[in-house]
Amino acid sequence: MEQKRYGHFDDQHREYVITDPQTPWPWINYLGNEDFFSLISNTAGGYSFYKDAKFRRITRYRYNNVPMDNGGRYFYIKDGDTVWNPGWKPCKTPLDFYECRHGMSYTRIMGRKNGVEASVLFFVPLKKWAEVQKLTLKNESKEVKQLKLFSFEEWCLWNAATDMENFQRNFSTGEVEIEGSTIYHKTEYRERRNHYAFYHVNAPIQGFDTDRETFVGLYNEFADPQAVMEGKPRNSHAHGWSPIASHYIEVTLQPGESKDFVFLLGYIENEQDEKFEAPQVINKKKAHALIAELDTTEKVDKAFAALCEYWDALLNIYKVKTGNDKLDRMVNIWNQYQCMVTFNFSRSASFFESGVGRGMGFRDSNQDLVGFVHQIPPRARQRIIDIASTQFPDGGCYHQYQPLTKRGNNDIGGGFNDDPCWLIFGTVAYIKETGDFSILDEMVPFDNQPGTEVTLFEHLKISMDHVIKNLGPHMLPLIGRADWNDCLNLNCFSWDPNESFQTTENVSEGTKAESLMIAGLFVVTGKDYVALCKKIGKADEAARMQQAVDAMIEAVKKHGWDGEWYLRAYDFYGRKIGSNECEEAKIFIESQGWCTMAEIGAEDGMVAKSLDSCKKYLECEHGMVLNNPAFTKYIYEYGEISSYPEGYKENAGIFCHNNPWVIIGECIAGRGNDAWSHYAKILPSYVEEKYQTLHKVEPYVNCQMVAGKDAFKPGEGKNSWLTGTAAWMWYTVSEFILGIKPDYDGIRIDPCLPETASDYTVCRKFREAEYEITIHPNGAQKGVRSITLDGQPVNGTVIPYSAGKHVVEVTM
Ligand code: BGC
């Protein structure tokens, strides 16, 4: 196995330090926390947008670029005849030193060449609609340095999809204004847009460029822009074609001297009647104000300190000390960080998601919430309301919605029958964390239509009912377009490569396609729903749903068991999927995960058998594959799943998202050794240590998929960052392995550990309380023997909630 390393963790600074710019794939980070966001690769590639990567793209990204992260915020330094960039790209001039530090919502890239050090700190200050790029140039040589500095950003046309499509119009609409050291981008501002962007530097400039062809030259590239190579800006003024923003600054540095430059990429919105200060001239008042807030090193340093404090506070809510660095750094830093990022972006913008395709997923966002709710509960609350507002009156829902408009995405529509259940999953997690039952009384519309509002609780009720009203011949849930596995399309029969599996056909007439995954999900969330109803005094509703849950359990036992594992589904014609009788794909992971979490048939040994079968048939060196054996041919009745080559994606890839389901099943069954060994296999810090070249994608976060045992390159990762894996890894380790579980009346303590686990401490802020919980496992995998709270014995496993600081001791 290849052992080359490109970087390492720096836990003290909560950074991943990349020491070689030529990583096997762009290793990226995210900037911004609420409205203004940027993606940034380790060589400063990437783009920025306001709220919505499709509708408010600020800087340009070219899809499927070569290399992938080409285009970004670039600083060109011309020192004599040498032109270089602090992040190595795009010139790729060999550097004397290179380092990229990805931290919590910031990235610092540093390069050294011929006695000059250039260090750039990139971040989006809290509550600001702008990306700061603080560039520090330092002369470490013994001579005076005369440098020519060029900045570079390329504007996008707000709607990123149009930007890539409609050149016949776009090449004529581009408009800019230049005022002092600020370049304004105002394309389409003259008509219906009330927003513009700007790129500013807090120093006088000696020139600029705003027209790309003039700056780069028709036959040159980002690696050798003509203006830079010749050391002469053209002072071009873009009219149409491709507007850019480039400042030119002449910098003299005495030996030992250093200078800061604060570059600011900002976004502004104006009221309709305040758009212009003169005919055709944009009103720059707000831009001036924003610039004034961040125009000195001191102001920027202060904003950066505030961002660091913000992360201190967020990461202080759940902190573990186990003595195992690899575990601690994932739990305390990176897993929680990735949860915030997936909460913000759902599956919209990454180096695997274009930002123009998917918005926020209904099921995805509910799951992401569970990884995030302890950090900023009010944002999770708002998210639940936003999601529920895209539901239809019959309980079905839009599969996705756009973050800017919060409207359901018509391109994909609804019909994914697992979607409604996830609303219960998200809401229950929120209430358990906060104790805020008032959310259930919020009035929430259907499909965002004013006048249709009912309480959120009513939304939960119709979500459950949607499953019950859509049962198939075995009294198991009908699958619809697909369940969690978007690619198991049992009602879509397609031989036409121009059709999308997920949106073309959904033959409902006569279908017998049922899902065991939804059955398990229904039992798990149904039990939660019943407990919630009891909690709020709705005994009748609790009893009604308990009956439905019991019936579902019976249906699974009767029609969903294959002897050694749970079936996966029934197809359109009522034939088994995921059965020993099948030629391929005899066993699937999703139903094993959900039915073991639901403990269906535990008393008859089904759970233990199912978990054993996962080990026997699904587990491999890199994790558990989704199905086994992999499909080797296209099965018309199954849809997209068998369209993938063996070992990739939903066809026997290690779809990391669902590994935690089985791990939780193991935890509930009390099999701590097995739970841990599955968990460690997909824990990024373990992969980081083992191999970086093979894994390819960022070693500090989980990716959606690692190629499975049947793949051409088992162990190779894809689709990093935006994956439900983040939330599920967090939920698994924080609540089921380390065993600290928020509950309505307090914190339930129920760890499930490998026998080798030593004592550990979790500091958990919970509502108005702060608990320091020390667990003494004593070699046990499961089972709490005794708990003391501030020295007093506790009955049972729930520490009753009370505000203030508490010390808890747990003996297993
Ligand atoms: C989607 C999820 C889906 C999963 C499995 C992901 O790309 O975002 O919603 O559950 O794939 O198909």
Coordinates of N, CA, C and O in Angstrom, one line a residue, residues 25 71 87 104 117 124 135 164 208 217 219 262 321 351 429 440 540 566 603 609 659 683 727 791 798 810:
W25 N -6.2 15.1 -5.1 CA -7.4 15.7 -5.5 C -7.5 17.0 -4.7 O -6.8 17.1 -3.7
G71 N -9.5 28.0 -11.4 CA -10.3 29.2 -11.1 C -10.4 29.4 -9.6 O -10.7 28.5 -8.9
G87 N -0.1 30.0 -3.2 CA -0.7 28.6 -3.1 C -0.2 27.7 -4.3 O -0.9 26.8 -4.6
M104 N -11.2 25.9 11.2 CA -12.6 26.0 11.4 C -13.1 27.3 10.7 O -13.0 28.4 11.2
E117 N 8.1 35.9 1.6 CA 7.0 35.1 2.2 C 5.7 35.7 1.9 O 5.5 36.9 2.2
V124 N -14.6 34.3 6.2 CA -15.8 35.2 6.1 C -16.1 35.6 7.5 O -16.5 34.7 8.3
L135 N -3.6 39.4 3.0 CA -2.3 39.0 2.4 C -1.2 39.7 3.2 O -1.2 40.9 3.3
M164 N -23.3 29.2 -17.4 CA -22.6 28.1 -18.1 C -23.3 27.8 -19.4 O -22.9 26.9 -20.2
F208 N -5.3 48.4 -12.8 CA -6.3 47.3 -12.6 C -6.7 46.7 -13.9 O -6.2 47.2 -15.0
G217 N -5.1 37.5 -21.9 CA -4.6 37.4 -23.3 C -5.3 36.2 -23.9 O -5.7 35.3 -23.3
Y219 N -4.6 33.9 -25.9 CA -4.0 32.6 -26.1 C -3.2 32.1 -24.8 O -2.5 31.2 -24.9
V262 N -5.4 44.1 2.9 CA -6.7 43.4 3.1 C -7.5 43.5 1.9 O -8.0 44.6 1.5
K321 N -12.6 13.3 26.2 CA -11.2 13.0 26.4 C -11.0 11.5 26.7 O -11.5 11.0 27.7
F351 N -16.9 19.8 -4.4 CA -16.2 19.5 -5.7 C -16.8 18.3 -6.3 O -16.2 17.8 -7.3
A429 N -35.2 14.9 17.6 CA -33.9 15.3 18.1 C -33.8 16.7 18.6 O -33.1 17.0 19.6
L440 N -43.8 22.3 18.4 CA -44.9 21.5 17.9 C -46.2 22.3 17.6 O -47.0 21.9 16.8
D540 N -54.4 8.9 23.1 CA -55.1 8.1 22.0 C -54.3 8.0 20.8 O -54.2 6.9 20.1
Y566 N -32.5 -9.6 6.9 CA -33.8 -9.0 6.5 C -33.7 -8.8 5.0 O -32.7 -8.4 4.4
E603 N -36.0 -10.9 19.9 CA -36.3 -12.0 20.7 C -36.2 -13.4 20.0 O -35.9 -14.4 20.6
K609 N -28.5 -12.4 14.1 CA -28.2 -13.1 12.8 C -27.9 -12.0 11.7 O -27.0 -12.2 10.9
N659 N -23.3 2.8 7.0 CA -22.5 2.0 7.9 C -22.9 2.2 9.4 O -23.1 1.3 10.2
L683 N -13.5 5.8 10.0 CA -13.2 7.0 10.8 C -12.0 7.7 10.0 O -10.9 7.1 9.9
A727 N -23.4 13.5 9.9 CA -24.4 13.5 11.0 C -24.5 12.1 11.6 O -24.6 11.9 12.8
G791 N -22.3 13.2 43.4 CA -22.1 12.4 44.6 C -23.3 11.6 45.1 O -23.1 10.7 45.8
V798 N -31.0 7.7 33.4 CA -31.2 9.1 32.9 C -30.8 10.1 34.0 O -31.3 10.0 35.1
V810 N -19.9 7.3 36.2 CA -20.7 6.2 35.7 C -19.8 4.9 35.8 O -18.7 4.9 35.3

